[in-house]
Protein backbone atom coordinates (compact mmCIF):
# COMPACT_ATOMS: atom_id res chain seq x y z
CA UNK A 1 0.00 0.00 0.00
CA UNK A 2 1.45 3.38 -1.01
CA UNK A 3 2.37 5.87 1.71
CA UNK A 4 -0.11 8.78 1.78
CA UNK A 5 1.24 12.08 0.50
CA UNK A 6 1.33 15.10 2.87
CA UNK A 7 -1.66 16.52 0.98
CA UNK A 8 -3.60 13.28 1.53
CA UNK A 9 -2.69 13.25 5.21
CA UNK A 10 -3.94 16.83 5.60
CA UNK A 11 -7.20 15.84 3.88
CA UNK A 12 -7.59 12.78 6.08
CA UNK A 13 -6.96 14.82 9.22
CA UNK A 14 -9.58 17.35 8.12
CA UNK A 15 -12.11 14.58 7.44
CA UNK A 16 -11.45 12.93 10.79
CA UNK A 17 -11.81 16.20 12.67
CA UNK A 18 -15.05 17.00 10.83
CA UNK A 19 -16.49 13.58 11.68
CA UNK A 20 -15.45 13.97 15.31
CA UNK A 21 -17.10 17.40 15.44
CA UNK A 22 -20.42 16.05 14.13
CA UNK A 23 -20.32 13.04 16.44
CA UNK A 24 -19.74 15.33 19.40
CA UNK A 25 -22.65 17.51 18.27
CA UNK A 26 -24.86 14.40 18.19
CA UNK A 27 -23.73 13.50 21.73
CA UNK A 28 -24.79 16.97 22.89
CA UNK A 29 -28.14 16.68 21.10
CA UNK A 30 -28.75 13.26 22.67
CA UNK A 31 -27.96 14.67 26.10
CA UNK A 32 -30.48 17.49 25.70
CA UNK A 33 -33.16 15.09 24.48
CA UNK A 34 -32.46 12.71 27.37
CA UNK A 35 -32.85 15.59 29.82
CA UNK A 36 -36.13 16.59 28.17
CA UNK A 37 -37.41 13.00 28.42
CA UNK A 38 -36.40 12.86 32.08
CA UNK A 39 -38.39 16.06 32.69
CA UNK A 40 -41.42 14.49 30.98
CA UNK A 41 -41.21 11.35 33.11
CA UNK A 42 -40.77 13.34 36.31
CA UNK A 43 -43.76 15.57 35.60
CA UNK A 44 -46.00 12.61 34.75
CA UNK A 45 -44.99 10.77 37.93
CA UNK A 46 -45.64 13.91 39.92
CA UNK A 47 -49.05 14.64 38.42
CA UNK A 48 -50.39 11.15 37.68
CA UNK A 49 -48.33 8.88 39.89
CA UNK A 50 -46.89 6.99 36.92
CA UNK A 51 -45.21 7.51 33.56
CA UNK A 52 -47.09 7.10 30.28
CA UNK A 53 -46.14 4.06 28.23
CA UNK A 54 -43.83 4.78 25.32
CA UNK A 55 -45.26 4.44 21.81
CA UNK A 56 -44.01 1.53 19.73
CA UNK A 57 -40.68 1.93 18.02
CA UNK A 58 -42.23 1.43 14.58
CA UNK A 59 -44.83 4.15 15.17
CA UNK A 60 -42.23 6.54 16.59
CA UNK A 61 -39.76 6.13 13.71
CA UNK A 62 -42.53 6.69 11.18
CA UNK A 63 -44.00 9.76 12.88
CA UNK A 64 -40.93 11.72 13.97
CA UNK A 65 -38.29 10.66 11.43
CA UNK A 66 -39.24 13.31 8.88
CA UNK A 67 -39.48 15.96 11.62
CA UNK A 68 -35.94 15.18 12.80
CA UNK A 69 -34.65 15.44 9.23
CA UNK A 70 -36.53 18.71 8.73
CA UNK A 71 -35.70 20.42 12.01
CA UNK A 72 -32.11 19.34 12.76
CA UNK A 73 -29.00 20.13 10.69
CA UNK A 74 -28.58 17.48 8.01
CA UNK A 75 -25.21 16.20 9.26
CA UNK A 76 -26.50 15.87 12.83
CA UNK A 77 -29.79 14.21 11.84
CA UNK A 78 -28.02 11.75 9.52
CA UNK A 79 -25.67 10.53 12.24
CA UNK A 80 -28.40 10.54 14.89
CA UNK A 81 -30.81 8.47 12.80
CA UNK A 82 -28.04 6.10 11.77
CA UNK A 83 -27.24 4.99 15.30
CA UNK A 84 -28.41 1.67 16.68
CA UNK A 85 -30.62 3.19 19.37
CA UNK A 86 -32.42 5.59 17.00
CA UNK A 87 -35.79 3.77 17.50
CA UNK A 88 -35.55 4.35 21.27
CA UNK A 89 -34.72 8.02 20.71
CA UNK A 90 -37.68 8.29 18.34
CA UNK A 91 -39.91 6.80 21.04
CA UNK A 92 -38.77 9.45 23.49
CA UNK A 93 -39.43 12.23 20.98
CA UNK A 94 -42.89 10.97 20.12
CA UNK A 95 -43.67 10.58 23.85
CA UNK A 96 -42.70 14.23 24.30
CA UNK A 97 -45.05 15.25 21.49
CA UNK A 98 -47.92 13.25 22.96
CA UNK A 99 -47.25 14.88 26.32
CA UNK A 100 -47.86 18.30 24.74
CA UNK A 101 -44.34 19.32 23.71
CA UNK A 102 -44.10 21.14 20.36
CA UNK A 103 -41.18 19.47 18.58
CA UNK A 104 -41.20 22.27 15.99
CA UNK A 105 -40.05 24.55 18.81
CA UNK A 106 -37.78 22.15 20.70
CA UNK A 107 -35.80 20.42 17.94
CA UNK A 108 -34.45 23.61 16.31
CA UNK A 109 -33.09 24.64 19.71
CA UNK A 110 -31.53 21.21 20.14
CA UNK A 111 -30.02 21.71 16.69
CA UNK A 112 -28.56 25.08 17.69
CA UNK A 113 -26.89 23.49 20.70
CA UNK A 114 -25.50 20.71 18.52
CA UNK A 115 -24.20 23.18 15.91
CA UNK A 116 -22.47 25.26 18.59
CA UNK A 117 -20.78 22.16 19.97
CA UNK A 118 -19.85 20.97 16.48
CA UNK A 119 -18.32 24.32 15.56
CA UNK A 120 -16.38 24.55 18.83
CA UNK A 121 -14.87 21.10 18.29
CA UNK A 122 -14.07 21.89 14.66
CA UNK A 123 -12.46 25.21 15.61
CA UNK A 124 -10.36 23.51 18.28
CA UNK A 125 -9.21 20.83 15.81
CA UNK A 126 -8.38 23.49 13.22
CA UNK A 127 -6.54 25.58 15.80
CA UNK A 128 -4.49 22.56 16.89
CA UNK A 129 -3.05 22.41 13.41
CA UNK A 130 -2.47 26.14 12.94
CA UNK A 131 -1.46 27.44 16.39
CA UNK A 132 2.23 26.69 15.84
CA UNK A 133 2.14 28.56 12.52
CA UNK A 134 0.36 31.55 14.06
CA UNK A 135 3.29 31.73 16.45
CA UNK A 136 5.81 31.28 13.63
CA UNK A 137 4.26 34.13 11.62
CA UNK A 138 4.11 36.38 14.67
CA UNK A 139 7.74 35.68 15.62
CA UNK A 140 9.06 36.04 12.07
CA UNK A 141 7.17 39.04 10.66
CA UNK A 142 6.93 42.52 12.21
CA UNK A 143 3.57 43.90 13.19
CA UNK A 144 1.88 45.55 10.25
CA UNK A 145 -0.42 45.00 7.30
CA UNK A 146 1.34 41.90 5.93
CA UNK A 147 1.13 39.93 9.16
CA UNK A 148 -2.44 41.03 9.77
CA UNK A 149 -3.44 40.11 6.21
CA UNK A 150 -1.99 36.60 6.60
CA UNK A 151 -3.61 35.78 9.93
CA UNK A 152 -7.04 37.22 9.06
CA UNK A 153 -7.23 35.70 5.58
CA UNK A 154 -10.02 33.15 4.93
CA UNK A 155 -7.25 31.09 3.32
CA UNK A 156 -5.20 30.98 6.53
CA UNK A 157 -5.86 27.27 7.31
CA UNK A 158 -4.72 26.38 3.80
CA UNK A 159 -1.62 28.58 4.21
CA UNK A 160 -0.80 26.85 7.52
CA UNK A 161 -1.19 23.44 5.89
CA UNK A 162 1.17 24.54 3.09
CA UNK A 163 3.73 25.69 5.66
CA UNK A 164 3.50 22.29 7.36
CA UNK A 165 4.08 20.51 4.04
CA UNK A 166 7.06 22.74 3.27
CA UNK A 167 8.56 21.98 6.67
CA UNK A 168 8.12 18.26 6.03
CA UNK A 169 10.30 18.78 2.96
CA UNK A 170 13.00 20.41 5.17
CA UNK A 171 12.24 23.95 3.97
CA UNK A 172 12.97 26.78 6.42
CA UNK A 173 9.50 28.30 6.44
CA UNK A 174 10.45 31.33 8.53
CA UNK A 175 13.17 32.18 6.03
CA UNK A 176 10.60 32.04 3.23
CA UNK A 177 8.25 34.31 5.20
CA UNK A 178 10.99 36.81 5.98
CA UNK A 179 12.16 36.88 2.35
CA UNK A 180 8.60 37.41 1.13
CA UNK A 181 7.74 40.14 3.62
CA UNK A 182 9.21 43.15 1.81
CA UNK A 183 7.81 42.06 -1.54
CA UNK A 184 4.33 41.57 -0.10
CA UNK A 185 4.57 44.87 1.79
CA UNK A 186 5.36 46.62 -1.48
CA UNK A 187 2.25 45.06 -3.00
CA UNK A 188 0.14 46.16 -0.03
CA UNK A 189 1.43 49.74 -0.25
CA UNK A 190 0.93 49.87 -4.02
CA UNK A 191 -2.67 48.71 -3.67
CA UNK A 192 -3.26 51.19 -0.82
CA UNK A 193 -1.84 54.00 -2.94
CA UNK A 194 -4.01 52.99 -5.88
CA UNK A 195 -7.07 53.16 -3.64
CA UNK A 196 -6.08 56.59 -2.37
CA UNK A 197 -5.26 55.36 1.14
CA UNK A 198 -2.18 56.14 3.20
CA UNK A 199 0.34 53.34 2.84
CA UNK A 200 1.70 53.78 6.37
CA UNK A 201 -0.70 53.96 9.31
CA UNK A 202 -0.33 56.96 11.58
CA UNK A 203 0.22 56.37 15.27
CA UNK A 204 -3.19 56.14 16.89
CA UNK A 205 -4.02 57.94 20.10
CA UNK A 206 -4.18 54.62 21.96
CA UNK A 207 -0.70 53.72 20.70
CA UNK A 208 0.60 57.11 21.87
CA UNK A 209 -0.99 56.89 25.32
CA UNK A 210 0.16 53.29 25.86
CA UNK A 211 3.75 53.93 24.75
CA UNK A 212 6.08 53.20 27.68
CA UNK A 213 6.55 50.41 30.24
CA UNK A 214 3.36 48.68 29.15
CA UNK A 215 4.59 48.22 25.57
CA UNK A 216 8.38 48.48 25.68
CA UNK A 217 9.99 45.58 23.86
CA UNK A 218 6.77 44.41 22.23
CA UNK A 219 6.22 44.17 18.48
CA UNK A 220 3.04 46.22 18.14
CA UNK A 221 1.36 48.02 15.23
CA UNK A 222 1.08 51.81 15.32
CA UNK A 223 -2.65 52.08 14.74
CA UNK A 224 -4.49 49.83 17.20
CA UNK A 225 -7.76 50.97 18.74
CA UNK A 226 -8.29 49.59 22.25
CA UNK A 227 -12.02 50.34 22.07
CA UNK A 228 -12.29 47.56 19.49
CA UNK A 229 -10.91 44.61 21.46
CA UNK A 230 -11.51 41.92 18.84
CA UNK A 231 -9.77 43.91 16.10
CA UNK A 232 -6.89 44.85 18.40
CA UNK A 233 -6.32 41.23 19.42
CA UNK A 234 -6.27 40.34 15.73
CA UNK A 235 -3.73 43.06 15.01
CA UNK A 236 -1.59 41.74 17.86
CA UNK A 237 -1.87 38.18 16.48
CA UNK A 238 -3.58 36.91 19.65
CA UNK A 239 -6.07 34.24 18.61
CA UNK A 240 -9.20 33.48 20.70
CA UNK A 241 -7.71 30.31 22.17
CA UNK A 242 -4.64 32.19 23.39
CA UNK A 243 -6.77 34.97 24.84
CA UNK A 244 -8.88 32.42 26.72
CA UNK A 245 -5.75 30.76 28.05
CA UNK A 246 -4.29 34.03 29.34
CA UNK A 247 -7.64 34.91 30.91
CA UNK A 248 -7.67 31.57 32.69
CA UNK A 249 -4.11 32.06 33.93
CA UNK A 250 -5.03 35.42 35.48
CA UNK A 251 -8.00 33.89 37.29
CA UNK A 252 -5.87 30.98 38.54
CA UNK A 253 -3.24 33.46 39.78
CA UNK A 254 -5.82 35.35 41.85
CA UNK A 255 -7.79 32.68 43.77
CA UNK A 256 -10.63 34.14 45.80
CA UNK A 257 -10.39 37.41 43.90
CA UNK A 258 -12.62 36.61 40.93
CA UNK A 259 -14.03 40.13 40.81
CA UNK A 260 -10.58 41.70 40.57
CA UNK A 261 -9.42 39.14 37.99
CA UNK A 262 -12.47 39.86 35.84
CA UNK A 263 -11.87 43.59 36.23
CA UNK A 264 -8.29 43.15 34.97
CA UNK A 265 -9.38 41.10 31.97
CA UNK A 266 -12.13 43.62 31.19
CA UNK A 267 -9.69 46.56 31.27
CA UNK A 268 -9.34 48.32 27.92
CA UNK A 269 -5.56 47.71 27.95
CA UNK A 270 -5.92 43.96 28.46
CA UNK A 271 -4.85 43.20 24.83
CA UNK A 272 -1.46 44.76 25.59
CA UNK A 273 -1.03 42.48 28.61
CA UNK A 274 -2.03 39.51 26.44
CA UNK A 275 0.60 40.57 23.91
CA UNK A 276 3.18 40.66 26.71
CA UNK A 277 2.21 37.13 27.78
CA UNK A 278 2.43 35.90 24.18
CA UNK A 279 5.90 37.44 23.86
CA UNK A 280 6.99 35.84 27.12
CA UNK A 281 5.67 32.46 26.00
CA UNK A 282 7.67 32.71 22.78
CA UNK A 283 10.77 33.40 24.90
CA UNK A 284 10.08 30.40 27.14
CA UNK A 285 9.44 32.53 30.23
CA UNK A 286 7.19 31.21 33.07
CA UNK A 287 4.18 33.49 32.58
CA UNK A 288 2.08 31.96 35.34
CA UNK A 289 4.88 32.31 37.89
CA UNK A 290 5.04 36.02 37.08
CA UNK A 291 1.26 36.39 37.35
CA UNK A 292 1.32 34.76 40.79
CA UNK A 293 2.82 38.04 42.08
CA UNK A 294 -0.63 39.62 41.78
CA UNK A 295 -1.73 37.54 44.77
CA UNK A 296 1.59 37.86 46.63
CA UNK A 297 1.82 41.65 46.43
CA UNK A 298 -1.64 43.18 46.76
CA UNK A 299 -0.55 46.82 46.98
CA UNK A 300 -2.82 47.37 43.97
CA UNK A 301 -5.73 47.24 46.43
CA UNK A 302 -4.72 50.60 47.94
CA UNK A 303 -6.39 53.63 46.41
CA UNK A 304 -9.74 54.86 45.11
CA UNK A 305 -12.09 52.08 44.01
CA UNK A 306 -12.76 53.86 40.71
CA UNK A 307 -9.10 53.47 39.72
CA UNK A 308 -8.75 49.80 40.69
CA UNK A 309 -8.80 48.59 37.08
CA UNK A 310 -5.95 50.93 36.12
CA UNK A 311 -3.90 49.88 39.17
CA UNK A 312 -4.42 46.20 38.29
CA UNK A 313 -3.15 46.80 34.75
CA UNK A 314 -0.02 48.53 36.08
CA UNK A 315 0.52 45.79 38.67
CA UNK A 316 0.09 43.02 36.08
CA UNK A 317 2.50 44.73 33.70
CA UNK A 318 5.03 45.12 36.49
CA UNK A 319 4.60 41.48 37.56
CA UNK A 320 5.18 40.27 34.02
CA UNK A 321 8.16 42.51 33.29
CA UNK A 322 10.18 41.95 36.46
CA UNK A 323 12.74 39.12 36.41
CA UNK A 324 11.52 35.86 37.92
CA UNK A 325 14.26 36.09 40.57
CA UNK A 326 12.78 39.28 42.07
CA UNK A 327 10.73 38.91 45.24
CA UNK A 328 7.02 39.79 45.32
CA UNK A 329 7.63 43.25 46.79
CA UNK A 330 10.56 44.26 44.62
CA UNK A 331 8.67 46.34 42.09
CA UNK A 332 10.83 47.77 39.36
CA UNK A 333 8.26 50.00 37.73
CA UNK A 334 10.03 53.10 36.49
CA UNK A 335 9.53 55.96 34.10
CA UNK A 336 10.54 55.26 30.52
CA UNK A 337 12.32 58.49 29.63
CA UNK A 338 12.07 58.11 25.87
CA UNK A 339 8.36 57.31 26.24
CA UNK A 340 7.94 60.33 28.49
CA UNK A 341 9.53 62.56 25.88
CA UNK A 342 7.40 60.95 23.18
CA UNK A 343 4.13 61.53 25.00
CA UNK A 344 5.05 65.03 26.16
CA UNK A 345 2.56 67.67 24.93
CA UNK A 346 5.48 69.59 23.42
CA UNK A 347 6.63 66.71 21.19
CA UNK A 348 4.79 64.97 18.37
CA UNK A 349 5.16 61.20 19.07
CA UNK A 350 5.09 60.36 15.39
CA UNK A 351 7.96 62.76 14.70
CA UNK A 352 10.06 61.23 17.47
CA UNK A 353 9.22 57.79 16.16
CA UNK A 354 10.36 58.67 12.66
CA UNK A 355 13.70 60.07 13.76
CA UNK A 356 14.52 57.00 15.83
CA UNK A 357 13.06 54.38 13.52
CA UNK A 358 15.01 52.20 11.14
CA UNK A 359 12.39 52.79 8.45
CA UNK A 360 10.38 49.64 9.03
CA UNK A 361 6.87 50.37 7.86
CA UNK A 362 4.09 50.22 10.39
CA UNK A 363 6.29 49.48 13.45
CA UNK A 364 7.16 51.89 16.26
CA UNK A 365 10.90 52.38 16.97
CA UNK A 366 11.01 50.72 20.36
CA UNK A 367 9.29 47.68 18.86
CA UNK A 368 11.70 47.00 16.01
CA UNK A 369 12.57 43.35 15.57
CA UNK A 370 15.92 42.03 14.51
CA UNK A 371 16.49 40.36 11.14
CA UNK A 372 14.86 36.99 10.71
CA UNK A 373 17.22 34.02 11.09
CA UNK A 374 18.78 32.82 7.88
CA UNK A 375 19.02 29.24 8.97
CA UNK A 376 18.05 26.85 11.70
CA UNK A 377 14.68 25.73 12.96
CA UNK A 378 11.52 27.32 11.67
CA UNK A 379 10.17 27.91 15.14
C-alpha positions in Angstrom: 0.0 0.0 0.0 1.4 3.4 -1.0 2.4 5.9 1.7 -0.1 8.8 1.8 1.2 12.1 0.5 1.3 15.1 2.9 -1.7 16.5 1.0 -3.6 13.3 1.5 -2.7 13.2 5.2 -3.9 16.8 5.6 -7.2 15.8 3.9 -7.6 12.8 6.1 -7.0 14.8 9.2 -9.6 17.3 8.1 -12.1 14.6 7.4 -11.5 12.9 10.8 -11.8 16.2 12.7 -15.1 17.0 10.8 -16.5 13.6 11.7 -15.5 14.0 15.3 -17.1 17.4 15.4 -20.4 16.1 14.1 -20.3 13.0 16.4 -19.7 15.3 19.4 -22.6 17.5 18.3 -24.9 14.4 18.2 -23.7 13.5 21.7 -24.8 17.0 22.9 -28.1 16.7 21.1 -28.8 13.3 22.7 -28.0 14.7 26.1 -30.5 17.5 25.7 -33.2 15.1 24.5 -32.5 12.7 27.4 -32.8 15.6 29.8 -36.1 16.6 28.2 -37.4 13.0 28.4 -36.4 12.9 32.1 -38.4 16.1 32.7 -41.4 14.5 31.0 -41.2 11.4 33.1 -40.8 13.3 36.3 -43.8 15.6 35.6 -46.0 12.6 34.7 -45.0 10.8 37.9 -45.6 13.9 39.9 -49.0 14.6 38.4 -50.4 11.1 37.7 -48.3 8.9 39.9 -46.9 7.0 36.9 -45.2 7.5 33.6 -47.1 7.1 30.3 -46.1 4.1 28.2 -43.8 4.8 25.3 -45.3 4.4 21.8 -44.0 1.5 19.7 -40.7 1.9 18.0 -42.2 1.4 14.6 -44.8 4.2 15.2 -42.2 6.5 16.6 -39.8 6.1 13.7 -42.5 6.7 11.2 -44.0 9.8 12.9 -40.9 11.7 14.0 -38.3 10.7 11.4 -39.2 13.3 8.9 -39.5 16.0 11.6 -35.9 15.2 12.8 -34.7 15.4 9.2 -36.5 18.7 8.7 -35.7 20.4 12.0 -32.1 19.3 12.8 -29.0 20.1 10.7 -28.6 17.5 8.0 -25.2 16.2 9.3 -26.5 15.9 12.8 -29.8 14.2 11.8 -28.0 11.7 9.5 -25.7 10.5 12.2 -28.4 10.5 14.9 -30.8 8.5 12.8 -28.0 6.1 11.8 -27.2 5.0 15.3 -28.4 1.7 16.7 -30.6 3.2 19.4 -32.4 5.6 17.0 -35.8 3.8 17.5 -35.6 4.3 21.3 -34.7 8.0 20.7 -37.7 8.3 18.3 -39.9 6.8 21.0 -38.8 9.5 23.5 -39.4 12.2 21.0 -42.9 11.0 20.1 -43.7 10.6 23.8 -42.7 14.2 24.3 -45.0 15.3 21.5 -47.9 13.2 23.0 -47.2 14.9 26.3 -47.9 18.3 24.7 -44.3 19.3 23.7 -44.1 21.1 20.4 -41.2 19.5 18.6 -41.2 22.3 16.0 -40.1 24.5 18.8 -37.8 22.1 20.7 -35.8 20.4 17.9 -34.4 23.6 16.3 -33.1 24.6 19.7 -31.5 21.2 20.1 -30.0 21.7 16.7 -28.6 25.1 17.7 -26.9 23.5 20.7 -25.5 20.7 18.5 -24.2 23.2 15.9 -22.5 25.3 18.6 -20.8 22.2 20.0 -19.8 21.0 16.5 -18.3 24.3 15.6 -16.4 24.5 18.8 -14.9 21.1 18.3 -14.1 21.9 14.7 -12.5 25.2 15.6 -10.4 23.5 18.3 -9.2 20.8 15.8 -8.4 23.5 13.2 -6.5 25.6 15.8 -4.5 22.6 16.9 -3.1 22.4 13.4 -2.5 26.1 12.9 -1.5 27.4 16.4 2.2 26.7 15.8 2.1 28.6 12.5 0.4 31.6 14.1 3.3 31.7 16.5 5.8 31.3 13.6 4.3 34.1 11.6 4.1 36.4 14.7 7.7 35.7 15.6 9.1 36.0 12.1 7.2 39.0 10.7 6.9 42.5 12.2 3.6 43.9 13.2 1.9 45.6 10.3 -0.4 45.0 7.3 1.3 41.9 5.9 1.1 39.9 9.2 -2.4 41.0 9.8 -3.4 40.1 6.2 -2.0 36.6 6.6 -3.6 35.8 9.9 -7.0 37.2 9.1 -7.2 35.7 5.6 -10.0 33.1 4.9 -7.3 31.1 3.3 -5.2 31.0 6.5 -5.9 27.3 7.3 -4.7 26.4 3.8 -1.6 28.6 4.2 -0.8 26.8 7.5 -1.2 23.4 5.9 1.2 24.5 3.1 3.7 25.7 5.7 3.5 22.3 7.4 4.1 20.5 4.0 7.1 22.7 3.3 8.6 22.0 6.7 8.1 18.3 6.0 10.3 18.8 3.0 13.0 20.4 5.2 12.2 23.9 4.0 13.0 26.8 6.4 9.5 28.3 6.4 10.5 31.3 8.5 13.2 32.2 6.0 10.6 32.0 3.2 8.2 34.3 5.2 11.0 36.8 6.0 12.2 36.9 2.3 8.6 37.4 1.1 7.7 40.1 3.6 9.2 43.2 1.8 7.8 42.1 -1.5 4.3 41.6 -0.1 4.6 44.9 1.8 5.4 46.6 -1.5 2.2 45.1 -3.0 0.1 46.2 0.0 1.4 49.7 -0.3 0.9 49.9 -4.0 -2.7 48.7 -3.7 -3.3 51.2 -0.8 -1.8 54.0 -2.9 -4.0 53.0 -5.9 -7.1 53.2 -3.6 -6.1 56.6 -2.4 -5.3 55.4 1.1 -2.2 56.1 3.2 0.3 53.3 2.8 1.7 53.8 6.4 -0.7 54.0 9.3 -0.3 57.0 11.6 0.2 56.4 15.3 -3.2 56.1 16.9 -4.0 57.9 20.1 -4.2 54.6 22.0 -0.7 53.7 20.7 0.6 57.1 21.9 -1.0 56.9 25.3 0.2 53.3 25.9 3.7 53.9 24.7 6.1 53.2 27.7 6.6 50.4 30.2 3.4 48.7 29.2 4.6 48.2 25.6 8.4 48.5 25.7 10.0 45.6 23.9 6.8 44.4 22.2 6.2 44.2 18.5 3.0 46.2 18.1 1.4 48.0 15.2 1.1 51.8 15.3 -2.6 52.1 14.7 -4.5 49.8 17.2 -7.8 51.0 18.7 -8.3 49.6 22.2 -12.0 50.3 22.1 -12.3 47.6 19.5 -10.9 44.6 21.5 -11.5 41.9 18.8 -9.8 43.9 16.1 -6.9 44.8 18.4 -6.3 41.2 19.4 -6.3 40.3 15.7 -3.7 43.1 15.0 -1.6 41.7 17.9 -1.9 38.2 16.5 -3.6 36.9 19.7 -6.1 34.2 18.6 -9.2 33.5 20.7 -7.7 30.3 22.2 -4.6 32.2 23.4 -6.8 35.0 24.8 -8.9 32.4 26.7 -5.7 30.8 28.0 -4.3 34.0 29.3 -7.6 34.9 30.9 -7.7 31.6 32.7 -4.1 32.1 33.9 -5.0 35.4 35.5 -8.0 33.9 37.3 -5.9 31.0 38.5 -3.2 33.5 39.8 -5.8 35.4 41.9 -7.8 32.7 43.8 -10.6 34.1 45.8 -10.4 37.4 43.9 -12.6 36.6 40.9 -14.0 40.1 40.8 -10.6 41.7 40.6 -9.4 39.1 38.0 -12.5 39.9 35.8 -11.9 43.6 36.2 -8.3 43.1 35.0 -9.4 41.1 32.0 -12.1 43.6 31.2 -9.7 46.6 31.3 -9.3 48.3 27.9 -5.6 47.7 27.9 -5.9 44.0 28.5 -4.9 43.2 24.8 -1.5 44.8 25.6 -1.0 42.5 28.6 -2.0 39.5 26.4 0.6 40.6 23.9 3.2 40.7 26.7 2.2 37.1 27.8 2.4 35.9 24.2 5.9 37.4 23.9 7.0 35.8 27.1 5.7 32.5 26.0 7.7 32.7 22.8 10.8 33.4 24.9 10.1 30.4 27.1 9.4 32.5 30.2 7.2 31.2 33.1 4.2 33.5 32.6 2.1 32.0 35.3 4.9 32.3 37.9 5.0 36.0 37.1 1.3 36.4 37.3 1.3 34.8 40.8 2.8 38.0 42.1 -0.6 39.6 41.8 -1.7 37.5 44.8 1.6 37.9 46.6 1.8 41.6 46.4 -1.6 43.2 46.8 -0.6 46.8 47.0 -2.8 47.4 44.0 -5.7 47.2 46.4 -4.7 50.6 47.9 -6.4 53.6 46.4 -9.7 54.9 45.1 -12.1 52.1 44.0 -12.8 53.9 40.7 -9.1 53.5 39.7 -8.7 49.8 40.7 -8.8 48.6 37.1 -6.0 50.9 36.1 -3.9 49.9 39.2 -4.4 46.2 38.3 -3.1 46.8 34.7 0.0 48.5 36.1 0.5 45.8 38.7 0.1 43.0 36.1 2.5 44.7 33.7 5.0 45.1 36.5 4.6 41.5 37.6 5.2 40.3 34.0 8.2 42.5 33.3 10.2 42.0 36.5 12.7 39.1 36.4 11.5 35.9 37.9 14.3 36.1 40.6 12.8 39.3 42.1 10.7 38.9 45.2 7.0 39.8 45.3 7.6 43.2 46.8 10.6 44.3 44.6 8.7 46.3 42.1 10.8 47.8 39.4 8.3 50.0 37.7 10.0 53.1 36.5 9.5 56.0 34.1 10.5 55.3 30.5 12.3 58.5 29.6 12.1 58.1 25.9 8.4 57.3 26.2 7.9 60.3 28.5 9.5 62.6 25.9 7.4 61.0 23.2 4.1 61.5 25.0 5.0 65.0 26.2 2.6 67.7 24.9 5.5 69.6 23.4 6.6 66.7 21.2 4.8 65.0 18.4 5.2 61.2 19.1 5.1 60.4 15.4 8.0 62.8 14.7 10.1 61.2 17.5 9.2 57.8 16.2 10.4 58.7 12.7 13.7 60.1 13.8 14.5 57.0 15.8 13.1 54.4 13.5 15.0 52.2 11.1 12.4 52.8 8.4 10.4 49.6 9.0 6.9 50.4 7.9 4.1 50.2 10.4 6.3 49.5 13.5 7.2 51.9 16.3 10.9 52.4 17.0 11.0 50.7 20.4 9.3 47.7 18.9 11.7 47.0 16.0 12.6 43.3 15.6 15.9 42.0 14.5 16.5 40.4 11.1 14.9 37.0 10.7 17.2 34.0 11.1 18.8 32.8 7.9 19.0 29.2 9.0 18.0 26.8 11.7 14.7 25.7 13.0 11.5 27.3 11.7 10.2 27.9 15.1 
